[in-house]
């Protein structure tokens, strides 16, 4: 494993990790073995293939996880992929509560990562269901087009939070005001927070 492929931001992230440090390091080694490029996005280690996001490592209170950006397209032969909430359309997680689980699943994880790379090579896309209950304001849609990460983060919010944002963004009569509202809230959406969190 060459150090040229290690991203200093991920080193820093790992050095600060209070919880799941060992797990993160093991996951990192497994992913890097799969020849992915190490990046740091949305404040987490993210691994890409030809600039396309494949997997992300993140931790929560009860578990840490390997998040497959297009997990919905994987075969999931072992039935281990978890949809975080019903609104998450593309991404799927594999969750762990200790490093031993990761070690035992190493071969499976690599197989899933390689499959995810193949999905990307084949140019497969997830067919997103439209949020038909409410119309996304044009200003927000424009930002989604510019920043796919924002769209991903927005779709990961609960329906109630999505609605609150959409109402908040739609209220002003002027497009300019709507746009500035969207811009003010972008970081909050990327952080997975609702309007009033």
Short mmCIF file of N, CA, C and O in Angstrom, two decimals, residues 23-141:
data_model
loop_
_atom_site.label_atom_id
_atom_site.label_comp_id
_atom_site.label_asym_id
_atom_site.label_seq_id
_atom_site.Cartn_x
_atom_site.Cartn_y
_atom_site.Cartn_z
N UNK A 23 -11.82 0.76 13.66
CA UNK A 23 -12.73 0.31 12.59
C UNK A 23 -12.50 1.13 11.32
O UNK A 23 -12.42 0.59 10.22
N UNK A 24 -12.40 2.45 11.49
CA UNK A 24 -12.17 3.32 10.33
C UNK A 24 -10.87 2.94 9.62
O UNK A 24 -10.80 2.89 8.41
N UNK A 25 -9.84 2.67 10.42
CA UNK A 25 -8.54 2.36 9.82
C UNK A 25 -8.59 1.05 9.04
O UNK A 25 -8.02 0.93 7.96
N UNK A 26 -9.30 0.07 9.61
CA UNK A 26 -9.44 -1.21 8.92
C UNK A 26 -10.23 -1.04 7.62
O UNK A 26 -9.85 -1.56 6.57
N UNK A 27 -11.32 -0.28 7.69
CA UNK A 27 -12.13 -0.04 6.49
C UNK A 27 -11.30 0.68 5.44
O UNK A 27 -11.35 0.36 4.25
N UNK A 28 -10.52 1.63 5.89
CA UNK A 28 -9.68 2.39 4.97
C UNK A 28 -8.72 1.46 4.22
O UNK A 28 -8.57 1.56 3.00
N UNK A 29 -8.09 0.56 4.95
CA UNK A 29 -7.15 -0.37 4.32
C UNK A 29 -7.83 -1.26 3.30
O UNK A 29 -7.31 -1.51 2.22
N UNK A 30 -9.02 -1.73 3.66
CA UNK A 30 -9.77 -2.61 2.76
C UNK A 30 -10.11 -1.85 1.47
O UNK A 30 -9.92 -2.35 0.36
N UNK A 31 -10.63 -0.63 1.63
CA UNK A 31 -11.05 0.14 0.46
C UNK A 31 -9.84 0.48 -0.41
O UNK A 31 -9.90 0.37 -1.64
N UNK A 32 -8.73 0.88 0.21
CA UNK A 32 -7.56 1.25 -0.58
C UNK A 32 -6.98 0.04 -1.33
O UNK A 32 -6.40 0.19 -2.39
N UNK A 33 -7.17 -1.14 -0.76
CA UNK A 33 -6.75 -2.37 -1.45
C UNK A 33 -7.49 -2.54 -2.77
O UNK A 33 -7.07 -3.28 -3.64
N UNK A 34 -8.64 -1.90 -2.86
CA UNK A 34 -9.47 -2.04 -4.06
C UNK A 34 -9.12 -0.98 -5.11
O UNK A 34 -9.90 -0.74 -6.03
N UNK A 35 -7.96 -0.35 -4.93
CA UNK A 35 -7.45 0.60 -5.93
C UNK A 35 -8.30 1.84 -6.11
O UNK A 35 -8.36 2.40 -7.20
N UNK A 36 -8.98 2.27 -5.08
CA UNK A 36 -9.77 3.50 -5.21
C UNK A 36 -8.92 4.69 -4.79
O UNK A 36 -7.93 4.55 -4.09
N UNK A 37 -9.35 5.87 -5.20
CA UNK A 37 -8.65 7.10 -4.84
C UNK A 37 -9.24 7.63 -3.54
O UNK A 37 -10.46 7.74 -3.41
N UNK A 38 -8.37 7.97 -2.61
CA UNK A 38 -8.86 8.46 -1.32
C UNK A 38 -9.08 9.96 -1.39
O UNK A 38 -8.20 10.72 -1.78
N UNK A 39 -10.27 10.36 -1.01
CA UNK A 39 -10.64 11.76 -1.03
C UNK A 39 -11.28 12.09 0.32
O UNK A 39 -11.48 11.20 1.15
N UNK A 40 -11.61 13.35 0.51
CA UNK A 40 -12.26 13.73 1.77
C UNK A 40 -13.41 14.66 1.39
O UNK A 40 -13.19 15.77 0.92
N UNK A 41 -14.64 14.16 1.53
CA UNK A 41 -15.82 14.96 1.14
C UNK A 41 -16.86 14.89 2.23
O UNK A 41 -16.98 13.88 2.90
N UNK A 42 -17.66 15.91 2.34
CA UNK A 42 -18.73 15.94 3.35
C UNK A 42 -18.16 15.59 4.73
O UNK A 42 -18.79 14.90 5.52
N UNK A 43 -16.90 16.03 4.95
CA UNK A 43 -16.24 15.81 6.23
C UNK A 43 -16.01 14.33 6.55
O UNK A 43 -15.92 13.95 7.71
N UNK A 44 -15.94 13.48 5.53
CA UNK A 44 -15.68 12.05 5.75
C UNK A 44 -14.74 11.51 4.68
O UNK A 44 -14.70 12.02 3.57
N UNK A 45 -14.02 10.42 5.02
CA UNK A 45 -13.20 9.75 4.00
C UNK A 45 -14.13 9.23 2.90
O UNK A 45 -15.11 8.55 3.20
N UNK A 46 -13.81 9.58 1.67
CA UNK A 46 -14.65 9.19 0.55
C UNK A 46 -13.72 8.61 -0.51
O UNK A 46 -12.62 9.11 -0.72
N UNK A 47 -14.15 7.54 -1.16
CA UNK A 47 -13.28 6.85 -2.11
C UNK A 47 -13.90 6.87 -3.49
O UNK A 47 -15.09 6.55 -3.65
N UNK A 48 -13.08 7.25 -4.46
CA UNK A 48 -13.62 7.47 -5.79
C UNK A 48 -12.91 6.62 -6.84
O UNK A 48 -11.78 6.17 -6.64
N UNK A 49 -13.61 6.43 -7.94
CA UNK A 49 -13.05 5.76 -9.10
C UNK A 49 -13.29 6.69 -10.28
O UNK A 49 -14.45 7.01 -10.59
N UNK A 50 -12.21 7.16 -10.89
CA UNK A 50 -12.33 8.13 -11.98
C UNK A 50 -13.28 9.26 -11.62
O UNK A 50 -14.23 9.56 -12.35
N UNK A 51 -13.03 9.85 -10.45
CA UNK A 51 -13.80 11.01 -9.95
C UNK A 51 -15.23 10.70 -9.52
O UNK A 51 -15.96 11.59 -9.11
N UNK A 52 -15.64 9.44 -9.64
CA UNK A 52 -17.01 9.10 -9.23
C UNK A 52 -16.97 8.52 -7.82
O UNK A 52 -16.13 7.67 -7.52
N UNK A 53 -17.92 8.96 -6.97
CA UNK A 53 -17.95 8.46 -5.59
C UNK A 53 -18.38 7.00 -5.56
O UNK A 53 -19.40 6.65 -6.13
N UNK A 54 -17.59 6.19 -4.87
CA UNK A 54 -17.94 4.77 -4.75
C UNK A 54 -18.40 4.47 -3.32
O UNK A 54 -19.51 4.01 -3.10
N UNK A 55 -17.52 4.73 -2.36
CA UNK A 55 -17.89 4.47 -0.96
C UNK A 55 -17.41 5.60 -0.05
O UNK A 55 -16.46 6.31 -0.37
N UNK A 56 -18.07 5.69 1.08
CA UNK A 56 -17.76 6.69 2.09
C UNK A 56 -17.71 5.96 3.43
O UNK A 56 -18.50 5.05 3.66
N UNK A 57 -16.79 6.37 4.29
CA UNK A 57 -16.71 5.77 5.64
C UNK A 57 -17.29 6.77 6.62
O UNK A 57 -16.88 7.93 6.63
N UNK A 58 -18.26 6.34 7.41
CA UNK A 58 -18.76 7.27 8.43
C UNK A 58 -19.18 6.54 9.69
O UNK A 58 -19.40 5.33 9.69
N UNK A 59 -19.25 7.29 10.77
CA UNK A 59 -19.56 6.70 12.07
C UNK A 59 -20.75 7.37 12.72
O UNK A 59 -20.98 8.56 12.53
N UNK A 60 -21.50 6.59 13.47
CA UNK A 60 -22.65 7.10 14.21
C UNK A 60 -22.49 6.65 15.66
O UNK A 60 -21.51 6.00 15.99
N UNK A 61 -23.46 6.97 16.49
CA UNK A 61 -23.34 6.57 17.90
C UNK A 61 -23.26 5.06 18.04
O UNK A 61 -22.39 4.53 18.69
N UNK A 62 -24.20 4.35 17.42
CA UNK A 62 -24.31 2.91 17.62
C UNK A 62 -23.48 2.08 16.66
O UNK A 62 -23.26 0.91 16.89
N UNK A 63 -23.07 2.66 15.57
CA UNK A 63 -22.34 1.85 14.58
C UNK A 63 -21.50 2.75 13.68
O UNK A 63 -21.70 3.96 13.63
N UNK A 64 -20.55 2.11 12.99
CA UNK A 64 -19.88 2.83 11.91
C UNK A 64 -20.28 2.10 10.64
O UNK A 64 -20.80 0.99 10.70
N UNK A 65 -20.06 2.73 9.50
CA UNK A 65 -20.59 2.13 8.28
C UNK A 65 -19.75 2.46 7.06
O UNK A 65 -19.03 3.44 7.03
N UNK A 66 -19.89 1.57 6.11
CA UNK A 66 -19.35 1.79 4.78
C UNK A 66 -20.57 2.12 3.94
O UNK A 66 -21.51 1.32 3.87
N UNK A 67 -20.58 3.32 3.35
CA UNK A 67 -21.74 3.75 2.59
C UNK A 67 -21.44 3.64 1.10
O UNK A 67 -20.48 4.24 0.61
N UNK A 68 -22.24 2.87 0.39
CA UNK A 68 -22.09 2.73 -1.05
C UNK A 68 -23.01 3.76 -1.71
O UNK A 68 -24.22 3.71 -1.52
N UNK A 69 -22.42 4.68 -2.48
CA UNK A 69 -23.21 5.76 -3.06
C UNK A 69 -24.31 5.26 -3.98
O UNK A 69 -25.37 5.86 -4.07
N UNK A 70 -24.04 4.16 -4.68
CA UNK A 70 -25.09 3.59 -5.55
C UNK A 70 -25.43 2.18 -5.08
O UNK A 70 -25.63 1.28 -5.88
N UNK A 71 -25.48 2.01 -3.78
CA UNK A 71 -25.73 0.70 -3.19
C UNK A 71 -27.01 0.04 -3.68
O UNK A 71 -27.11 -1.18 -3.73
N UNK A 72 -27.98 0.87 -4.07
CA UNK A 72 -29.26 0.33 -4.54
C UNK A 72 -29.08 -0.50 -5.81
O UNK A 72 -29.92 -1.34 -6.13
N UNK A 73 -27.98 -0.29 -6.51
CA UNK A 73 -27.75 -1.02 -7.76
C UNK A 73 -26.94 -2.30 -7.56
O UNK A 73 -26.73 -3.05 -8.50
N UNK A 74 -26.46 -2.53 -6.34
CA UNK A 74 -25.66 -3.74 -6.11
C UNK A 74 -26.57 -4.95 -5.93
O UNK A 74 -27.71 -4.83 -5.47
N UNK A 75 -26.04 -6.13 -6.25
CA UNK A 75 -26.83 -7.36 -6.13
C UNK A 75 -27.15 -7.68 -4.66
O UNK A 75 -28.16 -8.26 -4.36
N UNK A 76 -26.22 -7.32 -3.77
CA UNK A 76 -26.36 -7.61 -2.33
C UNK A 76 -26.62 -9.09 -2.07
O UNK A 76 -27.59 -9.47 -1.41
N UNK A 77 -25.71 -9.92 -2.58
CA UNK A 77 -25.84 -11.38 -2.45
C UNK A 77 -25.94 -11.82 -0.99
O UNK A 77 -26.56 -12.84 -0.67
N UNK A 78 -25.35 -11.05 -0.08
CA UNK A 78 -25.34 -11.47 1.33
C UNK A 78 -26.44 -10.78 2.16
O UNK A 78 -26.52 -10.99 3.37
N UNK A 79 -27.23 -9.94 1.50
CA UNK A 79 -28.33 -9.28 2.22
C UNK A 79 -27.85 -8.40 3.36
O UNK A 79 -28.48 -8.35 4.42
N UNK A 80 -26.74 -7.70 3.15
CA UNK A 80 -26.17 -6.90 4.25
C UNK A 80 -26.31 -5.40 4.04
O UNK A 80 -25.95 -4.62 4.92
N UNK A 81 -26.82 -4.99 2.89
CA UNK A 81 -26.93 -3.54 2.65
C UNK A 81 -28.17 -2.99 3.34
O UNK A 81 -29.25 -3.57 3.27
N UNK A 82 -27.99 -1.85 3.98
CA UNK A 82 -29.09 -1.25 4.74
C UNK A 82 -29.44 0.10 4.13
O UNK A 82 -28.56 0.92 3.85
N UNK A 83 -30.73 0.32 3.95
CA UNK A 83 -31.21 1.63 3.49
C UNK A 83 -31.42 2.46 4.75
O UNK A 83 -32.21 2.08 5.61
N UNK A 84 -30.71 3.58 4.88
CA UNK A 84 -30.75 4.34 6.13
C UNK A 84 -32.15 4.75 6.51
O UNK A 84 -32.60 4.55 7.61
N UNK A 85 -32.86 5.39 5.59
CA UNK A 85 -34.26 5.74 5.81
C UNK A 85 -34.94 5.50 4.46
O UNK A 85 -34.27 5.38 3.44
N UNK A 86 -36.26 5.49 4.48
CA UNK A 86 -36.95 5.16 3.23
C UNK A 86 -36.71 6.22 2.15
O UNK A 86 -36.97 5.99 0.98
N UNK A 87 -36.24 7.40 2.55
CA UNK A 87 -36.00 8.45 1.56
C UNK A 87 -34.67 8.33 0.85
O UNK A 87 -34.42 9.01 -0.13
N UNK A 88 -33.78 7.53 1.40
CA UNK A 88 -32.48 7.39 0.76
C UNK A 88 -32.68 6.45 -0.41
O UNK A 88 -32.97 5.27 -0.23
N UNK A 89 -32.54 6.99 -1.62
CA UNK A 89 -32.89 6.17 -2.78
C UNK A 89 -31.71 5.40 -3.34
O UNK A 89 -31.85 4.27 -3.77
N UNK A 90 -30.54 6.02 -3.35
CA UNK A 90 -29.41 5.37 -4.02
C UNK A 90 -28.44 4.70 -3.05
O UNK A 90 -27.98 3.59 -3.29
N UNK A 91 -28.13 5.38 -1.98
CA UNK A 91 -27.07 4.91 -1.09
C UNK A 91 -27.54 3.77 -0.19
O UNK A 91 -28.71 3.68 0.18
N UNK A 92 -26.59 2.89 0.13
CA UNK A 92 -26.84 1.81 1.09
C UNK A 92 -25.63 1.67 2.00
O UNK A 92 -24.50 1.88 1.57
N UNK A 93 -25.88 1.26 3.22
CA UNK A 93 -24.80 1.10 4.20
C UNK A 93 -24.57 -0.36 4.55
O UNK A 93 -25.50 -1.15 4.55
N UNK A 94 -23.32 -0.65 4.89
CA UNK A 94 -23.04 -1.90 5.60
C UNK A 94 -22.55 -1.43 6.97
O UNK A 94 -21.62 -0.62 7.06
N UNK A 95 -23.19 -1.88 8.02
CA UNK A 95 -22.91 -1.37 9.36
C UNK A 95 -22.06 -2.34 10.18
O UNK A 95 -22.18 -3.55 10.05
N UNK A 96 -21.26 -1.75 11.06
CA UNK A 96 -20.39 -2.55 11.93
C UNK A 96 -20.41 -1.97 13.33
O UNK A 96 -20.53 -0.76 13.50
N UNK A 97 -20.26 -2.87 14.31
CA UNK A 97 -20.18 -2.37 15.68
C UNK A 97 -18.83 -2.67 16.30
O UNK A 97 -18.55 -2.24 17.40
N UNK A 98 -17.98 -3.45 15.61
CA UNK A 98 -16.63 -3.66 16.11
C UNK A 98 -15.70 -4.07 14.97
O UNK A 98 -16.16 -4.45 13.89
N UNK A 99 -14.42 -3.97 15.24
CA UNK A 99 -13.43 -4.20 14.19
C UNK A 99 -13.43 -5.66 13.74
O UNK A 99 -13.16 -5.97 12.58
N UNK A 100 -13.78 -6.56 14.66
CA UNK A 100 -13.81 -7.98 14.35
C UNK A 100 -14.76 -8.28 13.20
O UNK A 100 -14.46 -9.06 12.30
N UNK A 101 -15.92 -7.64 13.22
CA UNK A 101 -16.91 -7.84 12.15
C UNK A 101 -16.32 -7.45 10.80
O UNK A 101 -16.56 -8.10 9.79
N UNK A 102 -15.56 -6.37 10.82
CA UNK A 102 -14.96 -5.88 9.57
C UNK A 102 -13.93 -6.89 9.06
O UNK A 102 -13.90 -7.23 7.88
N UNK A 103 -13.10 -7.36 9.98
CA UNK A 103 -12.06 -8.33 9.62
C UNK A 103 -12.70 -9.58 9.01
O UNK A 103 -12.26 -10.07 7.96
N UNK A 104 -13.75 -10.07 9.66
CA UNK A 104 -14.40 -11.29 9.18
C UNK A 104 -15.06 -11.09 7.81
O UNK A 104 -15.19 -12.03 7.04
N UNK A 105 -15.48 -9.86 7.54
CA UNK A 105 -16.20 -9.61 6.29
C UNK A 105 -15.31 -9.06 5.18
O UNK A 105 -15.81 -8.67 4.12
N UNK A 106 -14.02 -9.01 5.42
CA UNK A 106 -13.13 -8.34 4.47
C UNK A 106 -13.34 -8.78 3.02
O UNK A 106 -13.50 -7.96 2.12
N UNK A 107 -13.38 -10.09 2.80
CA UNK A 107 -13.53 -10.61 1.43
C UNK A 107 -14.86 -10.17 0.81
O UNK A 107 -14.93 -9.79 -0.36
N UNK A 108 -15.92 -10.20 1.62
CA UNK A 108 -17.25 -9.80 1.14
C UNK A 108 -17.24 -8.31 0.80
O UNK A 108 -17.73 -7.89 -0.24
N UNK A 109 -16.65 -7.52 1.70
CA UNK A 109 -16.60 -6.07 1.48
C UNK A 109 -15.87 -5.76 0.18
O UNK A 109 -16.32 -4.93 -0.61
N UNK A 110 -14.77 -6.44 -0.05
CA UNK A 110 -14.00 -6.19 -1.27
C UNK A 110 -14.83 -6.57 -2.50
O UNK A 110 -14.82 -5.88 -3.51
N UNK A 111 -15.56 -7.66 -2.39
CA UNK A 111 -16.40 -8.08 -3.52
C UNK A 111 -17.46 -7.01 -3.81
O UNK A 111 -17.72 -6.68 -4.97
N UNK A 112 -18.04 -6.45 -2.75
CA UNK A 112 -19.06 -5.42 -2.93
C UNK A 112 -18.45 -4.16 -3.53
O UNK A 112 -19.04 -3.51 -4.38
N UNK A 113 -17.26 -3.81 -3.06
CA UNK A 113 -16.59 -2.60 -3.59
C UNK A 113 -16.28 -2.80 -5.07
O UNK A 113 -16.52 -1.91 -5.89
N UNK A 114 -15.77 -3.99 -5.42
CA UNK A 114 -15.47 -4.24 -6.83
C UNK A 114 -16.74 -4.20 -7.68
O UNK A 114 -16.73 -3.70 -8.80
N UNK A 115 -17.82 -4.70 -7.11
CA UNK A 115 -19.10 -4.65 -7.84
C UNK A 115 -19.52 -3.20 -8.04
O UNK A 115 -20.00 -2.80 -9.11
N UNK A 116 -19.33 -2.39 -6.99
CA UNK A 116 -19.69 -0.97 -7.07
C UNK A 116 -18.87 -0.26 -8.15
O UNK A 116 -19.36 0.62 -8.85
N UNK A 117 -17.61 -0.66 -8.29
CA UNK A 117 -16.75 -0.08 -9.33
C UNK A 117 -17.28 -0.48 -10.70
O UNK A 117 -17.35 0.33 -11.62
N UNK A 118 -17.69 -1.75 -10.83
CA UNK A 118 -18.24 -2.22 -12.11
C UNK A 118 -19.52 -1.46 -12.48
O UNK A 118 -19.75 -1.13 -13.64
N UNK A 119 -20.35 -1.20 -11.47
CA UNK A 119 -21.59 -0.44 -11.69
C UNK A 119 -21.23 0.94 -12.28
O UNK A 119 -21.85 1.42 -13.22
N UNK A 120 -20.19 1.54 -11.71
CA UNK A 120 -19.74 2.86 -12.16
C UNK A 120 -19.18 2.77 -13.58
O UNK A 120 -19.48 3.59 -14.44
N UNK A 121 -18.36 1.74 -13.83
CA UNK A 121 -17.77 1.58 -15.16
C UNK A 121 -18.86 1.40 -16.21
O UNK A 121 -18.73 1.85 -17.34
N UNK A 122 -19.93 0.72 -15.82
CA UNK A 122 -21.01 0.46 -16.76
C UNK A 122 -21.92 1.68 -16.93
O UNK A 122 -22.82 1.70 -17.75
N UNK A 123 -21.66 2.71 -16.11
CA UNK A 123 -22.45 3.95 -16.21
C UNK A 123 -23.88 3.79 -15.73
O UNK A 123 -24.77 4.52 -16.16
N UNK A 124 -24.12 2.81 -14.83
CA UNK A 124 -25.49 2.61 -14.35
C UNK A 124 -25.91 3.75 -13.44
O UNK A 124 -25.10 4.29 -12.69
N UNK A 125 -27.17 4.10 -13.50
CA UNK A 125 -27.69 5.18 -12.66
C UNK A 125 -28.90 4.67 -11.89
O UNK A 125 -29.64 3.81 -12.36
N UNK A 126 -29.12 5.25 -10.72
CA UNK A 126 -30.30 4.91 -9.93
C UNK A 126 -31.46 5.74 -10.47
O UNK A 126 -31.32 6.93 -10.70
N UNK A 127 -32.59 5.11 -10.68
CA UNK A 127 -33.78 5.87 -11.08
C UNK A 127 -34.42 6.45 -9.84
O UNK A 127 -34.98 5.73 -9.02
N UNK A 128 -34.31 7.75 -9.71
CA UNK A 128 -34.86 8.38 -8.51
C UNK A 128 -36.35 8.56 -8.64
O UNK A 128 -36.85 8.98 -9.68
N UNK A 129 -37.06 8.27 -7.55
CA UNK A 129 -38.48 8.54 -7.51
C UNK A 129 -38.62 10.04 -7.32
O UNK A 129 -37.85 10.67 -6.62
N UNK A 130 -39.62 10.62 -7.92
CA UNK A 130 -39.81 12.06 -7.78
C UNK A 130 -40.56 12.34 -6.49
O UNK A 130 -41.41 11.59 -6.06
N UNK A 131 -40.21 13.46 -5.90
CA UNK A 131 -40.89 13.87 -4.68
C UNK A 131 -42.17 14.57 -5.11
O UNK A 131 -42.19 15.78 -5.31
N UNK A 132 -43.23 13.79 -5.28
CA UNK A 132 -44.40 14.34 -5.95
C UNK A 132 -45.25 15.20 -5.02
O UNK A 132 -46.07 15.96 -5.46
N UNK A 133 -45.05 15.04 -3.70
CA UNK A 133 -45.93 15.78 -2.79
C UNK A 133 -45.72 17.28 -2.89
O UNK A 133 -46.59 18.06 -2.61
N UNK A 134 -44.49 17.67 -3.25
CA UNK A 134 -44.25 19.11 -3.32
C UNK A 134 -43.26 19.43 -4.43
O UNK A 134 -42.42 18.62 -4.77
N UNK A 135 -43.41 20.60 -5.00
CA UNK A 135 -42.54 20.99 -6.10
C UNK A 135 -41.27 21.63 -5.57
O UNK A 135 -41.33 22.51 -4.73
N UNK A 136 -40.18 21.17 -6.10
CA UNK A 136 -38.90 21.73 -5.69
C UNK A 136 -38.71 23.05 -6.42
O UNK A 136 -38.82 23.11 -7.64
N UNK A 137 -38.48 24.15 -5.67
CA UNK A 137 -38.30 25.44 -6.33
C UNK A 137 -37.12 25.39 -7.30
O UNK A 137 -36.13 24.70 -7.04
N UNK A 138 -37.27 26.12 -8.37
CA UNK A 138 -36.26 26.14 -9.43
C UNK A 138 -34.87 26.48 -8.88
O UNK A 138 -33.87 25.90 -9.28
N UNK A 139 -34.84 27.42 -7.92
CA UNK A 139 -33.55 27.87 -7.37
C UNK A 139 -32.84 26.71 -6.66
O UNK A 139 -31.62 26.60 -6.70
N UNK A 140 -33.63 25.86 -6.02
CA UNK A 140 -33.04 24.70 -5.32
C UNK A 140 -32.59 23.67 -6.36
O UNK A 140 -31.51 23.10 -6.27
N UNK A 141 -33.44 23.45 -7.36
CA UNK A 141 -33.10 22.49 -8.41
C UNK A 141 -31.80 22.89 -9.12
O UNK A 141 -30.96 22.04 -9.41
#
